[in-house]
Coordinates of C-alpha atoms in Angstrom, one line a residue:
Chain Q
M27 CA 0.1 -0.2 0.1
S28 CA 0.9 3.4 -0.1
T29 CA 2.8 5.4 2.5
D30 CA 2.7 8.7 0.5
S31 CA -1.0 10.1 1.4
N32 CA -0.8 11.8 -2.0
T33 CA -1.0 9.0 -4.0
M34 CA -2.9 6.1 -4.3
F35 CA -1.4 2.4 -5.3
L36 CA -4.1 0.5 -7.6
K37 CA -4.2 -2.5 -9.0
I38 CA -4.9 -2.8 -12.6
E39 CA -6.1 -5.9 -14.6
F40 CA -7.1 -6.5 -18.5
G41 CA -8.5 -8.9 -20.1
G42 CA -10.9 -10.5 -23.0
G43 CA -7.8 -9.3 -25.3
L44 CA -7.5 -5.9 -24.2
E45 CA -4.3 -6.7 -23.0
L46 CA -3.2 -6.6 -26.2
L47 CA -2.9 -2.8 -26.5
F48 CA -1.3 -2.9 -23.0
S49 CA 2.5 -4.5 -24.3
N50 CA 0.2 -7.6 -23.7
Q51 CA 0.6 -7.8 -20.1
R52 CA -2.5 -8.5 -18.0
S53 CA -2.1 -7.2 -14.4
H54 CA -0.4 -3.5 -13.9
R55 CA 0.3 -1.7 -10.7
I56 CA 0.2 1.7 -10.6
T57 CA 0.7 4.8 -8.6
I58 CA -1.4 8.2 -9.2
P59 CA -1.8 11.1 -7.8
S60 CA -4.6 11.8 -5.4
T61 CA -5.7 14.9 -6.3
V62 CA -5.2 15.8 -10.4
P63 CA -5.9 18.5 -12.5
A64 CA -9.5 19.4 -13.2
D65 CA -8.9 18.8 -17.1
N66 CA -7.8 15.2 -16.8
N67 CA -4.3 16.5 -17.8
T68 CA -1.8 13.6 -16.8
S69 CA 1.5 15.5 -17.6
V70 CA 1.5 17.9 -14.9
T71 CA 1.3 17.6 -11.5
T72 CA -1.0 19.4 -9.0
K73 CA 1.8 21.1 -7.6
D74 CA 3.3 22.2 -11.0
A75 CA 0.2 24.2 -12.2
A76 CA 0.3 27.8 -11.8
S77 CA -3.3 28.1 -10.9
P78 CA -4.6 24.4 -10.7
A79 CA -8.2 23.6 -10.3
T80 CA -8.0 20.1 -8.9
R81 CA -10.6 17.6 -7.8
P82 CA -9.6 13.9 -6.4
A83 CA -8.6 11.6 -8.4
D84 CA -11.6 9.5 -10.0
V85 CA -11.8 6.4 -12.7
T86 CA -11.8 8.6 -15.4
Y87 CA -8.7 10.1 -14.7
L88 CA -7.6 7.1 -14.3
L89 CA -8.0 5.8 -17.8
H90 CA -6.8 9.2 -19.1
H91 CA -3.5 8.0 -17.1
L92 CA -3.8 4.5 -18.6
R93 CA -4.2 5.8 -21.9
D94 CA -1.5 8.2 -21.7
H95 CA 1.4 6.1 -20.2
L96 CA 0.2 2.6 -20.3
L97 CA -1.6 2.2 -23.9
K98 CA 1.7 1.0 -26.7
E99 CA -0.8 1.4 -29.6
R100 CA -4.1 2.2 -31.2
E101 CA -5.2 4.4 -28.4
E102 CA -8.9 4.6 -30.4
L103 CA -9.8 1.2 -29.6
F104 CA -9.3 2.0 -25.9
M105 CA -11.1 5.5 -25.7
E106 CA -13.9 7.8 -27.3
N107 CA -15.6 10.7 -26.4
G108 CA -13.7 10.8 -22.7
T109 CA -14.4 7.4 -21.6
V110 CA -13.7 3.9 -23.0
R111 CA -15.1 2.8 -26.1
P112 CA -18.5 1.0 -26.4
G113 CA -17.7 -2.7 -25.8
I114 CA -14.9 -2.3 -22.8
L115 CA -16.0 -3.1 -19.3
V116 CA -15.3 -1.7 -16.0
L117 CA -14.7 -3.8 -12.7
I118 CA -14.4 -1.6 -9.6
N119 CA -13.3 -4.2 -7.0
D120 CA -15.2 -7.0 -8.6
T121 CA -18.4 -4.9 -9.3
D122 CA -19.4 -3.7 -12.8
W123 CA -18.6 0.4 -12.6
E124 CA -22.3 1.1 -13.2
L125 CA -23.1 0.2 -10.0
E126 CA -20.5 3.1 -8.5
G127 CA -21.3 5.9 -10.6
E128 CA -18.7 5.0 -13.4
G129 CA -16.1 7.8 -14.4
E130 CA -17.0 10.1 -11.6
Y131 CA -16.1 7.0 -9.0
L132 CA -14.0 8.4 -6.5
L133 CA -10.3 5.9 -6.1
K134 CA -9.4 5.0 -3.4
D135 CA -6.0 3.2 -2.2
G136 CA -5.2 -0.3 -2.9
D137 CA -8.6 -0.2 -5.6
E138 CA -8.6 -3.0 -8.2
I139 CA -10.0 -2.3 -11.6
V140 CA -10.4 -4.5 -14.4
L141 CA -11.2 -3.8 -17.8
I142 CA -12.4 -6.5 -20.2
S143 CA -13.3 -6.0 -23.8
T144 CA -15.9 -7.6 -25.3
L145 CA -14.9 -7.0 -29.1
H146 CA -12.9 -9.9 -29.5
G147 CA -15.6 -11.9 -31.4
G148 CA -18.3 -14.5 -30.5
Chain D
M19 CA -38.1 18.8 -21.4
S20 CA -35.8 22.2 -21.3
C21 CA -35.1 24.0 -24.7
E22 CA -31.9 25.9 -23.4
N23 CA -28.6 25.5 -25.4
P24 CA -26.2 22.7 -23.4
S25 CA -23.5 24.5 -24.8
V26 CA -24.0 27.4 -22.8
D27 CA -26.2 26.7 -19.9
K28 CA -25.0 23.3 -17.9
D29 CA -28.1 23.3 -16.2
A30 CA -29.6 22.8 -19.4
L31 CA -28.8 19.3 -19.8
M32 CA -30.7 16.8 -18.5
A33 CA -29.7 15.1 -15.4
R34 CA -28.2 11.2 -16.3
R35 CA -30.5 8.6 -15.6
P36 CA -28.4 5.7 -13.8
K37 CA -28.2 2.2 -15.2
F38 CA -29.6 0.4 -12.8
D39 CA -33.2 0.8 -11.5
K40 CA -34.1 1.8 -7.6
T41 CA -31.3 0.3 -5.6
K42 CA -28.0 -1.5 -5.5
Q43 CA -29.7 -4.6 -3.8
C44 CA -30.0 -8.0 -6.2
V45 CA -33.1 -8.1 -7.3
K46 CA -33.0 -11.9 -7.2
C47 CA -32.0 -12.9 -3.3
K48 CA -32.7 -9.4 -2.1
E49 CA -30.0 -9.8 0.4
R50 CA -26.9 -9.3 -1.3
T51 CA -25.3 -5.9 -2.8
G52 CA -25.1 -6.3 -6.3
N53 CA -22.1 -6.6 -8.9
V54 CA -23.4 -6.6 -12.2
V55 CA -26.4 -4.3 -13.9
I56 CA -27.9 -6.5 -16.7
R57 CA -30.3 -4.0 -18.9
H58 CA -31.1 -2.2 -15.7
A59 CA -31.4 -5.2 -13.1
V60 CA -28.6 -5.7 -10.9
Y61 CA -27.8 -8.9 -9.5
C62 CA -24.8 -10.0 -7.1
K63 CA -22.0 -12.5 -8.1
S64 CA -24.2 -15.5 -6.7
C65 CA -27.4 -14.9 -8.4
F66 CA -25.2 -14.2 -11.7
F67 CA -24.3 -17.8 -12.4
P68 CA -27.4 -19.4 -12.6
L69 CA -29.3 -16.8 -14.0
I70 CA -27.3 -17.4 -17.4
S71 CA -27.0 -21.3 -17.3
T72 CA -30.9 -20.7 -16.7
R73 CA -30.9 -19.0 -19.7
F74 CA -28.6 -20.8 -21.4
R75 CA -31.1 -24.2 -21.1
K76 CA -33.7 -22.2 -21.8
S77 CA -32.5 -21.6 -25.1
L78 CA -31.1 -24.9 -25.7
E79 CA -33.4 -27.6 -24.1
P80 CA -36.4 -27.1 -25.7
S81 CA -35.1 -28.0 -29.0
V82 CA -33.0 -31.3 -28.1
N83 CA -36.3 -33.3 -28.5
P84 CA -37.1 -34.1 -32.1
T85 CA -40.7 -32.9 -31.0
P86 CA -41.3 -30.7 -28.0
D87 CA -42.6 -32.6 -25.2
G88 CA -45.0 -29.8 -24.4
P89 CA -44.4 -27.7 -21.0
R90 CA -43.4 -30.9 -18.7
R91 CA -40.4 -32.1 -20.6
K92 CA -39.7 -35.4 -18.7
A93 CA -36.1 -36.2 -20.4
L94 CA -34.0 -35.0 -23.0
K95 CA -33.2 -37.2 -25.6
A96 CA -31.4 -36.2 -29.0
S97 CA -32.0 -38.4 -31.6
G98 CA -28.3 -37.9 -32.8
S99 CA -24.6 -36.2 -31.5
L100 CA -23.8 -33.0 -30.2
L101 CA -21.5 -30.8 -32.5
V102 CA -20.1 -27.3 -30.6
G103 CA -18.5 -24.8 -33.1
L104 CA -16.0 -22.7 -31.5
S105 CA -14.6 -19.7 -33.2
G106 CA -12.2 -18.6 -29.8
G107 CA -13.7 -15.5 -29.6
L108 CA -15.6 -14.6 -26.4
G109 CA -19.3 -16.1 -27.0
S110 CA -18.1 -19.5 -28.3
T111 CA -15.8 -19.9 -25.7
V112 CA -18.7 -19.4 -23.0
M113 CA -21.2 -21.6 -24.6
L114 CA -18.5 -24.0 -24.7
D115 CA -18.1 -23.7 -21.2
L116 CA -21.6 -23.8 -20.4
V117 CA -22.2 -27.0 -22.3
A118 CA -18.9 -28.7 -20.4
K119 CA -20.6 -27.5 -17.5
T120 CA -24.3 -27.9 -17.5
Y121 CA -23.9 -31.5 -19.5
F122 CA -20.7 -32.9 -19.3
G123 CA -19.5 -33.1 -15.7
A124 CA -17.4 -30.3 -15.7
P125 CA -17.7 -28.3 -12.0
S126 CA -21.1 -27.6 -12.0
V127 CA -22.9 -24.0 -12.4
A128 CA -24.3 -24.1 -8.6
D129 CA -20.1 -24.5 -7.3
L130 CA -19.2 -21.2 -9.1
G131 CA -21.3 -18.9 -7.1
E132 CA -20.5 -18.1 -3.4
E133 CA -23.2 -20.3 -2.0
A134 CA -22.6 -24.0 -1.8
P135 CA -24.2 -26.3 -3.9
P136 CA -27.1 -27.8 -1.5
S137 CA -26.8 -31.4 0.0
K138 CA -29.4 -32.9 -2.0
P139 CA -30.6 -31.8 -5.7
K140 CA -33.7 -30.2 -5.8
G141 CA -36.2 -32.3 -6.9
G142 CA -34.3 -35.3 -6.5
K143 CA -31.4 -36.8 -8.5
E144 CA -33.5 -38.3 -11.5
H145 CA -34.8 -34.9 -12.4
P146 CA -34.0 -33.7 -15.4
R147 CA -32.8 -31.1 -14.2
N148 CA -29.9 -32.7 -12.3
M149 CA -29.0 -34.9 -14.9
T150 CA -25.7 -34.1 -16.3
G151 CA -24.8 -35.3 -20.2
K152 CA -23.0 -38.1 -19.0
D153 CA -25.5 -40.2 -16.9
S154 CA -28.9 -38.7 -18.9
E155 CA -26.8 -39.5 -22.4
I156 CA -28.2 -36.7 -24.0
W157 CA -26.7 -36.7 -27.0
R158 CA -25.6 -39.9 -28.9
G159 CA -22.0 -40.8 -29.2
V160 CA -18.8 -37.8 -28.2
P161 CA -19.6 -34.4 -28.3
A162 CA -17.2 -32.8 -30.7
V163 CA -16.4 -29.1 -30.7
C164 CA -15.2 -27.4 -34.6
Y165 CA -12.8 -25.1 -35.2
V166 CA -12.5 -23.3 -38.5
E167 CA -9.3 -21.7 -39.0
V168 CA -10.1 -18.9 -41.3
C169 CA -5.9 -17.4 -41.7
G170 CA -6.0 -18.7 -45.3
A171 CA -8.3 -16.3 -46.2
F172 CA -6.5 -13.2 -44.8
P173 CA -2.8 -13.5 -45.8
G174 CA -1.1 -12.6 -42.5
A175 CA -3.1 -13.7 -40.1
E176 CA -2.2 -15.7 -37.3
D177 CA -3.1 -19.7 -37.1
R178 CA -4.6 -19.9 -33.7
T179 CA -5.9 -23.7 -34.3
E180 CA -3.2 -25.0 -31.5
R181 CA -4.4 -22.5 -29.2
V182 CA -8.1 -23.2 -29.5
R183 CA -6.9 -27.1 -29.5
Q184 CA -5.7 -26.2 -25.9
V185 CA -9.2 -24.5 -24.7
V186 CA -10.9 -27.7 -25.6
E187 CA -8.2 -29.9 -24.4
S188 CA -8.2 -28.0 -20.9
Y189 CA -11.9 -29.7 -20.1
A190 CA -9.9 -33.1 -20.0
T191 CA -8.1 -31.5 -17.0
T192 CA -11.2 -30.5 -15.1
S193 CA -12.0 -32.9 -12.4
P194 CA -14.1 -34.5 -13.1
P195 CA -12.5 -35.1 -16.8
F196 CA -14.3 -34.7 -20.0
A197 CA -12.5 -34.9 -23.1
F198 CA -14.5 -33.6 -26.4
D199 CA -13.3 -34.4 -29.8
F200 CA -11.2 -31.6 -31.5
I201 CA -12.3 -31.2 -35.2
P202 CA -9.9 -28.7 -36.6
L203 CA -10.9 -27.3 -40.3
R204 CA -9.7 -24.8 -42.5
L205 CA -11.5 -22.7 -44.4
E206 CA -10.1 -23.9 -47.8
D207 CA -11.5 -27.6 -47.0
A208 CA -14.5 -26.0 -48.9
F209 CA -12.9 -26.6 -52.0
D210 CA -10.6 -29.3 -50.7
L211 CA -11.9 -32.7 -52.4
E212 CA -10.3 -35.0 -49.7
W213 CA -12.4 -33.1 -47.0
W214 CA -15.5 -33.3 -49.4
K215 CA -15.1 -37.1 -49.8
G216 CA -15.1 -37.3 -46.1
V217 CA -18.2 -35.6 -45.9
G218 CA -20.0 -36.2 -49.1
E219 CA -20.9 -37.9 -52.1
L220 CA -18.2 -37.0 -55.3
L221 CA -21.3 -36.6 -57.7
F222 CA -19.4 -35.0 -60.3
T223 CA -16.4 -33.9 -61.9
P224 CA -14.6 -30.7 -60.2
P225 CA -12.6 -28.2 -62.3
P226 CA -9.0 -29.0 -61.8
S227 CA -7.2 -26.2 -59.3
S228 CA -4.0 -25.8 -57.9
T229 CA -4.7 -26.1 -54.0
P230 CA -7.7 -25.6 -51.9
I231 CA -6.0 -22.2 -50.8
L232 CA -5.7 -20.8 -54.3
A233 CA -9.0 -21.9 -54.8
L234 CA -10.3 -20.1 -51.8
Q235 CA -8.0 -16.8 -52.2
A236 CA -9.4 -16.5 -56.5
Y237 CA -13.1 -17.0 -54.8
L238 CA -12.5 -14.7 -52.3
S239 CA -11.3 -11.9 -54.9
S240 CA -13.9 -12.6 -57.5
L241 CA -16.5 -11.1 -54.7
P242 CA -16.8 -7.0 -56.0
T243 CA -17.2 -6.1 -52.6
Q244 CA -15.4 -6.3 -49.0
T245 CA -18.5 -6.6 -47.5
A246 CA -19.2 -9.4 -49.7
I247 CA -16.0 -10.8 -48.5
H248 CA -17.0 -11.1 -45.1
S249 CA -20.2 -12.6 -45.9
A250 CA -19.0 -15.0 -48.0
T251 CA -16.4 -16.2 -44.8
Q252 CA -19.6 -16.5 -42.6
T253 CA -21.1 -18.6 -45.0
L254 CA -18.0 -20.7 -46.1
V255 CA -17.8 -21.1 -42.1
R256 CA -21.4 -21.9 -41.9
L257 CA -21.6 -24.8 -44.1
L258 CA -18.2 -26.6 -43.1
L259 CA -19.4 -27.2 -39.8
L260 CA -23.1 -28.3 -41.1
Y261 CA -21.7 -30.9 -43.8
T262 CA -19.0 -31.6 -40.8
A263 CA -21.7 -32.3 -38.2
A264 CA -24.0 -34.3 -40.9
S265 CA -20.8 -36.8 -41.2
R266 CA -20.7 -37.5 -37.5
R267 CA -24.6 -38.0 -37.7
A268 CA -25.0 -34.7 -35.6
S269 CA -28.9 -33.9 -34.4
H270 CA -27.6 -30.5 -32.8
V271 CA -24.9 -27.7 -33.5
L272 CA -24.4 -25.2 -31.3
L273 CA -23.1 -21.4 -32.1
G274 CA -21.9 -19.2 -29.5
T275 CA -24.1 -16.2 -31.0
S276 CA -24.7 -13.7 -28.4
L277 CA -27.9 -11.3 -28.0
T278 CA -25.2 -8.5 -29.5
S279 CA -24.2 -10.8 -32.2
L280 CA -27.5 -12.0 -33.0
S281 CA -28.6 -8.4 -33.0
V282 CA -25.8 -7.5 -35.1
N283 CA -26.1 -10.1 -37.9
L284 CA -29.9 -9.9 -38.2
I285 CA -29.2 -6.4 -38.8
S286 CA -26.4 -6.9 -41.2
G287 CA -27.8 -9.8 -43.0
I288 CA -31.1 -7.5 -43.8
A289 CA -28.9 -4.6 -45.1
Q290 CA -27.4 -7.3 -47.5
G291 CA -30.8 -8.9 -48.8
A292 CA -31.1 -11.5 -46.2
G293 CA -34.1 -10.5 -44.6
F294 CA -35.8 -13.7 -46.1
S295 CA -33.8 -15.8 -43.9
V296 CA -34.6 -13.6 -40.8
A297 CA -36.0 -16.4 -39.0
E298 CA -33.0 -18.7 -40.1
E299 CA -30.6 -15.9 -38.2
A300 CA -31.9 -17.3 -35.0
M301 CA -32.9 -21.3 -35.2
E302 CA -32.9 -22.9 -38.1
E303 CA -33.0 -26.8 -39.4
W304 CA -31.1 -28.4 -41.7
R305 CA -30.9 -31.4 -44.4
G306 CA -28.0 -32.2 -46.3
E307 CA -26.9 -34.6 -49.2
G308 CA -25.2 -37.4 -47.3
K309 CA -22.4 -39.6 -48.9
S310 CA -25.1 -42.0 -50.3
G311 CA -26.8 -39.1 -52.1
E312 CA -30.0 -39.2 -49.7
L313 CA -30.9 -36.4 -47.6
T314 CA -29.2 -36.5 -43.8
P315 CA -31.8 -36.2 -40.9
P316 CA -32.3 -32.8 -39.9
I317 CA -29.5 -31.2 -38.2
R318 CA -30.7 -28.1 -35.4
I319 CA -28.6 -25.2 -35.6
V320 CA -29.1 -23.8 -32.4
R321 CA -27.5 -20.4 -30.5
P322 CA -28.1 -20.7 -26.9
L323 CA -27.0 -17.9 -26.3
R324 CA -29.2 -15.6 -27.9
D325 CA -31.1 -14.1 -24.9
V326 CA -27.4 -13.3 -23.1
G327 CA -25.5 -10.4 -23.8
M328 CA -22.2 -9.7 -24.8
K329 CA -21.5 -7.9 -21.4
E330 CA -22.6 -11.0 -19.5
C331 CA -20.5 -13.2 -21.5
A332 CA -17.2 -11.3 -20.7
I333 CA -18.3 -11.1 -17.4
W334 CA -18.9 -15.5 -17.4
A335 CA -15.7 -15.2 -18.8
W336 CA -14.0 -12.8 -16.0
W337 CA -15.1 -14.9 -12.7
C338 CA -14.9 -18.6 -14.5
G339 CA -11.5 -17.3 -15.6
L340 CA -11.5 -18.6 -19.1
R341 CA -9.2 -17.9 -21.7
I342 CA -10.0 -16.5 -24.6
V343 CA -8.2 -17.1 -27.7
G344 CA -9.8 -14.3 -30.0
R345 CA -10.7 -14.7 -33.7
E346 CA -9.7 -13.0 -36.5
R347 CA -12.7 -10.9 -37.2
Y348 CA -12.9 -9.8 -40.7
L349 CA -15.7 -7.5 -41.0
G350 CA -15.1 -5.9 -44.3
G351 CA -12.9 -2.9 -43.5
T352 CA -14.2 -0.5 -41.3
Q353 CA -16.2 0.8 -44.2
G354 CA -18.1 -2.3 -44.5
I355 CA -21.7 -2.7 -43.6
G356 CA -20.8 -5.8 -41.2
S357 CA -18.3 -3.2 -38.9
L358 CA -20.6 -0.5 -39.2
T359 CA -23.5 -2.8 -37.8
R360 CA -21.4 -3.4 -35.0
N361 CA -20.0 -0.4 -33.8
F362 CA -23.9 1.0 -33.9
I363 CA -25.0 -2.2 -31.5
T364 CA -22.3 -2.0 -29.8
G365 CA -22.8 1.8 -28.5
L366 CA -26.6 1.1 -28.4
E367 CA -26.4 -1.9 -26.1
R368 CA -24.2 1.3 -23.7
D369 CA -26.4 3.9 -24.0
Y370 CA -29.7 1.8 -24.1
P371 CA -29.4 -1.9 -23.0
A372 CA -32.8 -3.4 -23.8
T373 CA -32.8 -1.9 -27.2
V374 CA -30.3 -4.4 -28.5
S375 CA -32.8 -7.3 -27.0
T376 CA -35.8 -5.7 -28.9
I377 CA -34.0 -6.0 -32.4
A378 CA -34.0 -9.9 -31.8
R379 CA -37.3 -10.2 -30.4
T380 CA -38.7 -7.8 -33.6
C381 CA -37.0 -10.4 -35.4
A382 CA -38.3 -13.3 -33.8
K383 CA -41.5 -12.1 -35.2
L384 CA -40.8 -11.7 -38.8
T385 CA -42.2 -14.2 -41.3
P386 CA -42.0 -13.7 -44.9
K387 CA -44.9 -13.3 -47.1
E388 CA -44.4 -15.6 -49.7
G389 CA -43.3 -19.0 -49.4
S390 CA -40.2 -20.4 -50.3
D391 CA -38.7 -21.8 -53.9
G392 CA -36.3 -24.4 -52.8
V393 CA -32.6 -23.5 -51.1
C394 CA -29.9 -21.9 -52.6
L395 CA -27.1 -23.8 -53.5
L396 CA -24.7 -21.2 -52.0
C397 CA -25.8 -21.0 -48.5
Q398 CA -28.1 -23.5 -48.5
R399 CA -30.8 -21.7 -46.9
P400 CA -34.4 -21.5 -47.9
A401 CA -34.6 -19.0 -51.3
Q402 CA -37.3 -16.5 -51.9
H403 CA -39.8 -17.5 -54.8
G404 CA -39.3 -15.2 -58.3
V405 CA -36.0 -13.4 -57.1
Q406 CA -34.5 -13.5 -60.3
E407 CA -38.1 -12.1 -62.2
W408 CA -38.4 -9.5 -59.7
K409 CA -34.3 -8.3 -60.0
S410 CA -35.1 -8.2 -63.8
R411 CA -37.7 -5.6 -63.3
T412 CA -36.0 -3.6 -60.9
S413 CA -32.8 -3.3 -61.7
I414 CA -30.3 -2.7 -64.8
R415 CA -29.0 -6.0 -65.1
S416 CA -26.2 -5.4 -67.7
Y417 CA -24.5 -2.6 -69.2
N418 CA -24.0 -4.1 -72.6
H419 CA -28.1 -5.0 -73.1
A420 CA -29.1 -3.8 -76.4
S421 CA -32.1 -1.2 -75.2
F422 CA -29.4 0.1 -72.9
S423 CA -26.9 0.6 -75.3
S424 CA -28.8 2.1 -77.3
S425 CA -30.3 4.8 -75.2
G426 CA -27.1 6.8 -75.7
H427 CA -26.7 6.8 -71.8
E428 CA -23.1 5.7 -70.3
R429 CA -21.9 3.7 -67.5
P430 CA -21.2 5.6 -64.2
P431 CA -17.9 6.9 -63.9
H432 CA -16.7 4.3 -61.5
L433 CA -17.6 1.6 -64.1
A434 CA -16.2 3.1 -67.0
N435 CA -12.9 1.4 -67.3
A436 CA -14.6 -1.7 -65.2
T437 CA -14.2 -5.1 -67.7
D438 CA -17.1 -7.4 -67.2
R439 CA -16.8 -10.0 -64.5
P440 CA -15.9 -13.3 -64.4
Q441 CA -18.8 -15.6 -64.4
H442 CA -19.6 -17.6 -61.7
R443 CA -19.8 -21.3 -63.3
T444 CA -18.9 -24.8 -62.3
E445 CA -17.0 -27.0 -64.9
P446 CA -17.1 -28.9 -66.8
S447 CA -21.0 -28.4 -67.0
P448 CA -21.8 -25.2 -68.7
S449 CA -25.1 -25.6 -69.2
S450 CA -26.0 -25.6 -65.7
H451 CA -26.9 -21.7 -65.1
L452 CA -26.1 -20.9 -61.1
T453 CA -28.2 -17.8 -61.0
P454 CA -31.6 -19.7 -60.3
H455 CA -30.5 -21.6 -57.6
L456 CA -29.3 -18.5 -55.8
C457 CA -31.1 -16.5 -53.0
Y458 CA -31.3 -13.0 -53.2
A459 CA -28.4 -12.5 -50.9
C460 CA -25.9 -14.6 -52.1
H461 CA -27.0 -13.3 -55.4
T462 CA -26.1 -9.9 -53.9
T463 CA -22.9 -11.0 -52.3
L464 CA -21.8 -12.5 -55.6
T465 CA -22.7 -10.1 -58.2
S466 CA -23.7 -6.6 -56.5
R467 CA -20.8 -4.2 -56.9
S468 CA -20.4 -0.6 -54.6
S469 CA -19.2 3.1 -55.6
R470 CA -16.6 2.5 -53.2
G471 CA -14.6 -0.5 -51.4
N472 CA -14.4 -2.3 -54.5
V473 CA -12.1 -5.1 -54.4
K474 CA -9.4 -4.9 -56.5
Q475 CA -9.5 -7.9 -59.2
T476 CA -6.4 -9.9 -59.0
S477 CA -7.3 -13.4 -60.3
D478 CA -7.5 -12.7 -64.5
S479 CA -9.2 -16.8 -64.8
K480 CA -12.6 -16.1 -66.3
V481 CA -13.9 -19.3 -64.3
V482 CA -13.9 -18.7 -60.5
P483 CA -13.9 -22.2 -58.4
L484 CA -17.0 -22.3 -56.1
P485 CA -17.5 -24.6 -52.8
L486 CA -17.5 -28.3 -53.4
W487 CA -21.1 -28.5 -52.5
V488 CA -22.5 -26.3 -55.0
G489 CA -20.9 -28.0 -57.4
A490 CA -22.9 -30.9 -56.1
S491 CA -25.8 -29.8 -55.8
L492 CA -25.7 -28.0 -59.3
S493 CA -24.8 -31.5 -60.6
L494 CA -28.4 -32.8 -59.2
V495 CA -30.8 -30.1 -59.8
P496 CA -32.7 -30.3 -63.2
T497 CA -31.9 -27.9 -66.3
S498 CA -34.5 -25.0 -67.5
E499 CA -36.1 -28.0 -68.9
D500 CA -38.3 -29.5 -66.7
S501 CA -39.0 -33.1 -66.3
S502 CA -41.4 -33.6 -69.0
G503 CA -39.4 -31.5 -71.4
E504 CA -41.4 -28.5 -71.8
V505 CA -39.5 -25.2 -72.0
W506 CA -41.1 -22.5 -69.8
A507 CA -40.8 -18.9 -70.9
T508 CA -42.7 -15.5 -69.6
R509 CA -43.7 -12.9 -72.0
R510 CA -46.0 -9.7 -71.5
M511 CA -49.6 -10.7 -73.1
G512 CA -52.1 -8.3 -75.2
D513 CA -55.3 -7.7 -73.5
G514 CA -57.0 -9.5 -76.0
E515 CA -54.7 -12.7 -75.9
M516 CA -55.5 -12.5 -72.3
K517 CA -59.0 -12.3 -72.6
A518 CA -59.0 -14.9 -75.0
A519 CA -56.7 -17.8 -72.9
I520 CA -59.1 -17.2 -69.8
G521 CA -62.4 -17.1 -71.6
D522 CA -63.8 -19.9 -71.0
L523 CA -63.5 -19.3 -67.0
L524 CA -65.0 -15.7 -67.4
L525 CA -69.0 -15.2 -66.2
N526 CA -71.3 -13.2 -68.5
D527 CA -72.5 -9.4 -67.2
S528 CA -75.9 -10.8 -67.8

């Protein structure tokens, strides 16, 4: 678990073929700041910004973070209009993110986020 | 509803409706907090597994017995063996798992939830609900899993046969173990005499071709559009599975088409002219010609996941730890009808989840207005009566037609330099014409050009190979002369001639 109160530790899992976009690695452990820029800019920290509008880190920020720092190829297959592309499911601590407020869910230290693609055929 | 401008006034936007009804509590047990939302209803993890399993059985079991035994089914007994189609994709992998767990002794569905399985099965161990395939022997013989590798059609695609084999063989290591027969096929087998000799009878002399894979590539490259290539590939896979099933005396072929995929297939099928066979897309019965040339017993093609959406499949696969090999999904490029429809339905499912099931339910109510005119030789589905006659009245059939040439019109710009397409025909019987024996959708697939997305012609040959079942069936159908030697023709009659022809049947005005 994270020792710094300004950051939080998360476990990310990819399934259903989505891992192919993330260097074919199914499980990732990442650290993100607890407070993030309101515009989801993942290249600056809240400390750098001149007059930062900030908010607590939520799933929407996490998606931007994954896109900017972990995604290796074909961004259009992962995100669309600021959220995950239709056909990608998100589980937050083994629960459908639709029950948790989707992108507005405020992340907590130690949360486990699973992203599963349904686009690999049937 | 507000009429303010949402880009200026943020309050003008309507509040987003939550994706679930009322509470986060499971709608079934009404005790635990829910884990998943399925079409606005909330279910907990323990209730999710029996829910999916029940939907699967409800879709499959009424079609197991040759004649339905009414609401109180006593026992399930199929007339033949079972063949499961596995593409390596999400739906079919989940279906194979459900088949194994429900009927063939893999760890039962009841063990998957957090609840311990009841010590005494409800209804007793002899109740059909509690019988597995092993002890009830629903299907005869060993069930088979058939995989069709399509990499031959798409250069550069990965051959996934071995990875799919590992998935199938993983059920032999479960407790209790169960071994399926694994039948790996390739798309080019449709042009391979060796394969055909194993499943059908050689009543004709096929045209000499170099290799099956070249024949497959020549066939696909002769198709006019990217969408047609996707559609032709689907038909080849379906028929390869069906002929293989017939050769194993199977009574049921199970396909892992989920509700989402079924809706995609229905909409894209209708868009490509397959509206006549909408019913067959969900459930069909097929009879092929066996090795002796007689019709085989009917084979039912069942899609037991037709009430289960892609979301539920993905969650089942995740919670059960299933390995999804993935499949080569060629939907005809980004502008192909298949690709556009899939994108549309996937977006619809996220925003309006219940609408996708409405598509399937609405299509289930459709029946063709007119009867069938036999079976299409290519896709072997019922063909509509009088298709060619109707087409000849509504479309320009040839730019070389005399009356058209004399009208002085020129070809459209995208066809200005086009040469005539090669004729689809089967040697050595040039007298047999294929067109009258095709359904509207297959005829469109083979002939309908597009102003965009045309496939570059790579083959110089004027003779295009066809799947072997077409040649076999074409050699059996009568030519334009019927059995009595009469030749039929259609022409427009004048009023007087018409009146004379039916004069004896007319009633006098007085």
